mmCIF file of C-alpha atoms in Angstrom:
data_model
loop_
_atom_site.group_PDB
_atom_site.id
_atom_site.type_symbol
_atom_site.label_atom_id
_atom_site.label_comp_id
_atom_site.label_asym_id
_atom_site.label_seq_id
_atom_site.Cartn_x
_atom_site.Cartn_y
_atom_site.Cartn_z
ATOM 1 C CA UNK A 64 -2.151 -1.187 13.127
ATOM 2 C CA UNK A 65 -2.723 2.564 13.387
ATOM 3 C CA UNK A 66 -6.376 2.602 12.493
ATOM 4 C CA UNK A 67 -8.383 5.817 12.152
ATOM 5 C CA UNK A 68 -11.482 4.383 10.392
ATOM 6 C CA UNK A 69 -10.679 6.104 7.114
ATOM 7 C CA UNK A 70 -10.215 4.745 3.615
ATOM 8 C CA UNK A 71 -6.421 4.350 3.818
ATOM 9 C CA UNK A 72 -6.256 2.733 7.251
ATOM 10 C CA UNK A 73 -9.072 0.398 6.223
ATOM 11 C CA UNK A 74 -7.139 -0.747 3.160
ATOM 12 C CA UNK A 75 -4.110 -1.141 5.406
ATOM 13 C CA UNK A 76 -6.086 -3.175 8.004
ATOM 14 C CA UNK A 77 -7.136 -5.581 5.247
ATOM 15 C CA UNK A 78 -3.627 -5.735 4.039
ATOM 16 C CA UNK A 79 -2.343 -6.645 7.533
ATOM 17 C CA UNK A 80 -5.148 -9.178 8.171
ATOM 18 C CA UNK A 81 -4.225 -10.853 4.837
ATOM 19 C CA UNK A 82 -0.615 -11.245 5.944
ATOM 20 C CA UNK A 83 -0.371 -11.612 9.707
ATOM 21 C CA UNK A 84 -1.851 -14.125 12.167
ATOM 22 C CA UNK A 85 -2.741 -11.421 14.762
ATOM 23 C CA UNK A 86 -3.572 -7.783 14.154
ATOM 24 C CA UNK A 87 -4.488 -5.356 16.925
ATOM 25 C CA UNK A 88 -5.772 -1.845 16.101
ATOM 26 C CA UNK A 89 -5.042 1.407 17.924
ATOM 27 C CA UNK A 90 -6.951 4.687 17.398
ATOM 28 C CA UNK A 91 -6.307 8.179 18.826
ATOM 29 C CA UNK A 92 -8.659 10.775 20.184
ATOM 30 C CA UNK A 93 -6.609 13.965 19.835
ATOM 31 C CA UNK A 94 -9.589 16.399 19.783
ATOM 32 C CA UNK A 95 -9.951 16.176 16.000
ATOM 33 C CA UNK A 96 -12.858 18.122 14.523
ATOM 34 C CA UNK A 97 -13.773 15.073 12.480
ATOM 35 C CA UNK A 98 -14.308 12.900 15.630
ATOM 36 C CA UNK A 99 -16.953 10.999 13.702
ATOM 37 C CA UNK A 100 -13.977 8.893 12.538
ATOM 38 C CA UNK A 101 -13.827 7.392 16.041
ATOM 39 C CA UNK A 102 -17.281 5.989 15.516
ATOM 40 C CA UNK A 103 -16.529 4.903 12.014
ATOM 41 C CA UNK A 104 -13.504 2.780 13.073
ATOM 42 C CA UNK A 105 -15.757 0.686 15.344
ATOM 43 C CA UNK A 106 -18.265 0.127 12.501
ATOM 44 C CA UNK A 107 -15.534 -0.784 10.053
ATOM 45 C CA UNK A 108 -13.923 -3.308 12.452
ATOM 46 C CA UNK A 109 -17.313 -4.907 13.139
ATOM 47 C CA UNK A 110 -18.268 -5.210 9.489
ATOM 48 C CA UNK A 111 -14.875 -6.644 8.496
ATOM 49 C CA UNK A 112 -15.266 -9.246 11.220
ATOM 50 C CA UNK A 113 -18.717 -10.123 10.035
ATOM 51 C CA UNK A 114 -17.881 -10.091 6.255
ATOM 52 C CA UNK A 115 -14.589 -11.903 6.338
ATOM 53 C CA UNK A 116 -14.585 -15.129 8.419
ATOM 54 C CA UNK A 117 -10.948 -15.918 7.466
ATOM 55 C CA UNK A 118 -9.862 -12.553 8.925
ATOM 56 C CA UNK A 119 -12.143 -12.605 11.970
ATOM 57 C CA UNK A 120 -9.889 -14.910 13.964
ATOM 58 C CA UNK A 121 -6.887 -12.698 13.150
ATOM 59 C CA UNK A 122 -8.487 -9.454 14.336
ATOM 60 C CA UNK A 123 -7.345 -8.831 17.849
ATOM 61 C CA UNK A 124 -8.330 -6.167 20.420
ATOM 62 C CA UNK A 125 -8.941 -2.492 19.671
ATOM 63 C CA UNK A 126 -7.211 0.192 21.706
ATOM 64 C CA UNK A 127 -8.285 3.796 21.902
ATOM 65 C CA UNK A 128 -5.830 6.275 23.390
ATOM 66 C CA UNK A 129 -6.687 9.729 24.692
ATOM 67 C CA UNK A 130 -4.286 12.280 23.137
ATOM 68 C CA UNK A 131 -6.415 15.402 23.730
ATOM 69 C CA UNK A 132 -3.567 17.136 25.523
ATOM 70 C CA UNK A 133 -1.475 16.846 22.349
ATOM 71 C CA UNK A 134 -4.284 18.000 20.110
ATOM 72 C CA UNK A 135 -4.819 21.041 22.309
ATOM 73 C CA UNK A 136 -1.326 22.442 21.535
ATOM 74 C CA UNK A 137 -1.324 21.822 17.780
ATOM 75 C CA UNK A 138 -3.742 24.668 16.723
ATOM 76 C CA UNK A 139 -4.347 23.130 13.378
ATOM 77 C CA UNK A 140 -7.419 23.215 11.193
ATOM 78 C CA UNK A 141 -8.047 19.647 12.308
ATOM 79 C CA UNK A 142 -8.258 20.545 16.014
ATOM 80 C CA UNK A 143 -9.598 24.023 16.049
ATOM 81 C CA UNK A 144 -12.150 26.138 14.204
ATOM 82 C CA UNK A 145 -9.922 27.722 11.484
ATOM 83 C CA UNK A 146 -9.918 27.842 7.735
ATOM 84 C CA UNK A 147 -8.364 25.076 5.664
ATOM 85 C CA UNK A 148 -5.720 26.860 3.659
ATOM 86 C CA UNK A 149 -1.988 26.980 2.978
ATOM 87 C CA UNK A 150 0.061 28.562 5.788
ATOM 88 C CA UNK A 151 3.073 30.859 5.658
ATOM 89 C CA UNK A 152 5.198 27.754 6.261
ATOM 90 C CA UNK A 153 4.067 26.257 2.989
ATOM 91 C CA UNK A 154 2.070 23.448 4.645
ATOM 92 C CA UNK A 155 -1.700 22.988 4.743
ATOM 93 C CA UNK A 156 -3.387 24.290 7.909
ATOM 94 C CA UNK A 157 -4.675 20.762 8.404
ATOM 95 C CA UNK A 158 -1.134 19.670 9.236
ATOM 96 C CA UNK A 159 -0.941 18.609 12.903
ATOM 97 C CA UNK A 160 2.753 19.034 13.746
ATOM 98 C CA UNK A 161 4.271 15.763 14.774
ATOM 99 C CA UNK A 162 1.037 13.860 14.802
ATOM 100 C CA UNK A 163 2.268 10.791 13.178
ATOM 101 C CA UNK A 164 5.450 10.774 15.227
ATOM 102 C CA UNK A 165 3.368 10.987 18.440
ATOM 103 C CA UNK A 166 1.122 8.304 17.121
ATOM 104 C CA UNK A 167 4.050 5.957 16.450
ATOM 105 C CA UNK A 168 5.559 6.564 19.918
ATOM 106 C CA UNK A 169 2.311 5.570 21.600
ATOM 107 C CA UNK A 170 1.725 2.668 19.174
ATOM 108 C CA UNK A 171 5.292 1.401 19.849
ATOM 109 C CA UNK A 172 4.836 1.584 23.597
ATOM 110 C CA UNK A 173 1.563 -0.362 23.264
ATOM 111 C CA UNK A 174 3.112 -2.900 20.894
ATOM 112 C CA UNK A 175 5.994 -3.420 23.400
ATOM 113 C CA UNK A 176 3.516 -4.279 26.115
ATOM 114 C CA UNK A 177 1.487 -6.501 23.791
ATOM 115 C CA UNK A 178 4.498 -8.367 22.460
ATOM 116 C CA UNK A 179 4.092 -7.129 18.896
ATOM 117 C CA UNK A 180 6.899 -5.930 16.725
ATOM 118 C CA UNK A 181 5.329 -4.602 13.466
ATOM 119 C CA UNK A 182 3.659 -1.250 13.266
ATOM 120 C CA UNK A 183 1.433 -0.683 10.238
ATOM 121 C CA UNK A 184 0.296 2.798 9.089
ATOM 122 C CA UNK A 185 -1.437 4.350 6.050
ATOM 123 C CA UNK A 186 1.132 7.064 5.423
ATOM 124 C CA UNK A 187 1.584 7.847 1.763
ATOM 125 C CA UNK A 188 3.710 10.342 -0.139
ATOM 126 C CA UNK A 189 2.313 9.690 -3.583
ATOM 127 C CA UNK A 190 -1.164 11.231 -3.203
ATOM 128 C CA UNK A 191 -1.016 13.252 -0.006
ATOM 129 C CA UNK A 192 -1.599 16.774 1.392
ATOM 130 C CA UNK A 193 2.056 17.753 1.799
ATOM 131 C CA UNK A 194 2.534 16.467 5.324
ATOM 132 C CA UNK A 195 6.282 15.944 6.092
ATOM 133 C CA UNK A 196 5.522 13.201 8.583
ATOM 134 C CA UNK A 197 3.935 11.037 5.883
ATOM 135 C CA UNK A 198 7.215 10.585 4.044
ATOM 136 C CA UNK A 199 9.018 7.227 4.055
ATOM 137 C CA UNK A 200 12.195 9.015 5.038
ATOM 138 C CA UNK A 201 10.435 10.157 8.176
ATOM 139 C CA UNK A 202 9.230 6.614 8.841
ATOM 140 C CA UNK A 203 12.805 5.248 8.514
ATOM 141 C CA UNK A 204 14.120 7.859 10.931
ATOM 142 C CA UNK A 205 11.268 7.099 13.362
ATOM 143 C CA UNK A 206 11.883 3.372 13.119
ATOM 144 C CA UNK A 207 15.519 3.816 13.960
ATOM 145 C CA UNK A 208 14.715 6.118 16.864
ATOM 146 C CA UNK A 209 12.111 3.802 18.344
ATOM 147 C CA UNK A 210 14.510 0.780 18.081
ATOM 148 C CA UNK A 211 17.366 2.801 19.695
ATOM 149 C CA UNK A 212 15.200 4.260 22.334
ATOM 150 C CA UNK A 213 13.305 1.154 23.286
ATOM 151 C CA UNK A 214 15.964 -1.531 22.577
ATOM 152 C CA UNK A 215 13.607 -3.247 20.218
ATOM 153 C CA UNK A 216 13.474 -4.346 16.572
ATOM 154 C CA UNK A 217 10.265 -2.721 15.386
ATOM 155 C CA UNK A 218 9.479 -2.497 11.695
ATOM 156 C CA UNK A 219 7.140 0.238 10.416
ATOM 157 C CA UNK A 220 5.172 -1.024 7.445
ATOM 158 C CA UNK A 221 3.595 1.478 5.101
ATOM 159 C CA UNK A 222 1.807 -0.487 2.292
ATOM 160 C CA UNK A 223 0.324 2.653 0.703
ATOM 161 C CA UNK A 224 3.507 4.688 0.621
ATOM 162 C CA UNK A 225 3.999 4.585 -3.147
ATOM 163 C CA UNK A 226 0.394 4.128 -4.180
ATOM 164 C CA UNK A 227 -2.017 6.726 -5.694
ATOM 165 C CA UNK A 228 -5.523 6.918 -4.287
ATOM 166 C CA UNK A 229 -6.786 5.042 -7.380
ATOM 167 C CA UNK A 230 -4.304 2.271 -6.608
ATOM 168 C CA UNK A 231 -5.442 2.240 -2.934
ATOM 169 C CA UNK A 232 -8.976 1.583 -4.239
ATOM 170 C CA UNK A 233 -7.539 -1.197 -6.398
ATOM 171 C CA UNK A 234 -5.702 -2.702 -3.480
ATOM 172 C CA UNK A 235 -8.819 -2.822 -1.441
ATOM 173 C CA UNK A 236 -10.677 -4.487 -4.274
ATOM 174 C CA UNK A 237 -7.926 -7.046 -4.714
ATOM 175 C CA UNK A 238 -7.895 -7.945 -1.028
ATOM 176 C CA UNK A 239 -11.622 -7.987 -0.280
ATOM 177 C CA UNK A 240 -13.554 -7.543 -3.485
ATOM 178 C CA UNK A 241 -16.974 -5.910 -3.519
ATOM 179 C CA UNK A 242 -17.479 -6.600 0.212
ATOM 180 C CA UNK A 243 -14.486 -4.507 1.238
ATOM 181 C CA UNK A 244 -15.314 -1.777 -1.345
ATOM 182 C CA UNK A 245 -18.820 -1.645 0.187
ATOM 183 C CA UNK A 246 -17.405 -1.139 3.666
ATOM 184 C CA UNK A 247 -15.038 1.532 2.373
ATOM 185 C CA UNK A 248 -17.868 3.391 0.614
ATOM 186 C CA UNK A 249 -20.457 3.024 3.339
ATOM 187 C CA UNK A 250 -18.582 2.956 6.648
ATOM 188 C CA UNK A 251 -15.224 4.643 6.491
ATOM 189 C CA UNK A 252 -14.779 8.371 7.202
ATOM 190 C CA UNK A 253 -12.016 10.576 5.691
ATOM 191 C CA UNK A 254 -13.582 14.102 5.493
ATOM 192 C CA UNK A 255 -11.783 16.769 7.559
ATOM 193 C CA UNK A 256 -15.113 18.487 8.272
ATOM 194 C CA UNK A 257 -16.779 15.344 9.772
ATOM 195 C CA UNK A 258 -19.482 15.614 7.115
ATOM 196 C CA UNK A 259 -21.497 12.451 6.336
ATOM 197 C CA UNK A 260 -23.104 13.584 3.065
ATOM 198 C CA UNK A 261 -23.310 10.589 0.705
ATOM 199 C CA UNK A 262 -21.403 10.551 -2.665
ATOM 200 C CA UNK A 263 -20.484 7.925 -5.234
ATOM 201 C CA UNK A 264 -16.984 7.667 -3.547
ATOM 202 C CA UNK A 265 -18.236 7.582 0.066
ATOM 203 C CA UNK A 266 -19.197 10.232 2.660
ATOM 204 C CA UNK A 267 -17.867 13.746 3.125
ATOM 205 C CA UNK A 268 -18.243 17.404 2.431
ATOM 206 C CA UNK A 269 -16.791 16.994 -1.065
ATOM 207 C CA UNK A 270 -14.658 20.144 -0.839
ATOM 208 C CA UNK A 271 -11.895 19.522 1.742
ATOM 209 C CA UNK A 272 -8.515 18.239 0.581
ATOM 210 C CA UNK A 273 -9.241 14.713 1.967
ATOM 211 C CA UNK A 274 -12.543 14.521 0.095
ATOM 212 C CA UNK A 275 -10.961 15.851 -3.127
ATOM 213 C CA UNK A 276 -8.220 13.185 -3.018
ATOM 214 C CA UNK A 277 -10.636 10.476 -2.280
ATOM 215 C CA UNK A 278 -13.136 11.449 -4.976
ATOM 216 C CA UNK A 279 -10.337 11.941 -7.572
ATOM 217 C CA UNK A 280 -8.887 8.477 -6.778
ATOM 218 C CA UNK A 281 -12.295 6.769 -6.950
ATOM 219 C CA UNK A 282 -13.091 8.397 -10.294
ATOM 220 C CA UNK A 283 -9.734 7.289 -11.724
ATOM 221 C CA UNK A 284 -10.107 3.737 -10.455
ATOM 222 C CA UNK A 285 -13.721 3.451 -11.425
ATOM 223 C CA UNK A 286 -13.200 5.019 -14.801
ATOM 224 C CA UNK A 287 -10.328 2.703 -15.613
ATOM 225 C CA UNK A 288 -12.631 -0.212 -15.376
ATOM 226 C CA UNK A 289 -12.557 -1.692 -11.867
ATOM 227 C CA UNK A 290 -12.436 -5.510 -11.722
ATOM 228 C CA UNK A 291 -15.750 -7.204 -12.091
ATOM 229 C CA UNK A 292 -15.615 -8.772 -8.641
ATOM 230 C CA UNK A 293 -15.352 -5.240 -7.098
ATOM 231 C CA UNK A 294 -18.539 -4.073 -8.822
#
């Protein structure tokens, strides 16, 4: 499970724990400005283990990989001090070229060593910031390349691919009720700025694209009348 400690990867972790007998997590330190997410992922894992006894036994080891060399060449707004804006290429300056591709290569190499054959990620092309490496088409191509290049039969699972952010909140509520919603609100980190200012939808600056998507999704889910057990 590619696990950043954000809202999406937390929902995916719950999804995986609900389905598979063993789930190991992997996180990446690529020199991101919002490195607070590396601390958030430890807190989320700990609180899921504490709050969900049925999942505790399925939650395997966590792996943290150093990819700072990769981050140093990307020169995006996530890894250097530059404005968050649209670039001349028509992509947000927060786009780290090839990030998900690199993550999946490392995750697959780790999975091969650990005897695992399913890679789970929170990529989504319904509510996303325009990143081409979040598309299911990209995941299909990457899955084929990994299997050809490693002589394996990996499957890349993307449970959020066709969900809006409101539907991601609903998925979390359906999987873990109020307890998982509480962990998502209090412990996860999504903000590109690394800001931990509290809001109704969680923590963040409230202005970056990640915060805007998260806040909008929460408002839509909450306004639509979230299930009673998620209140």
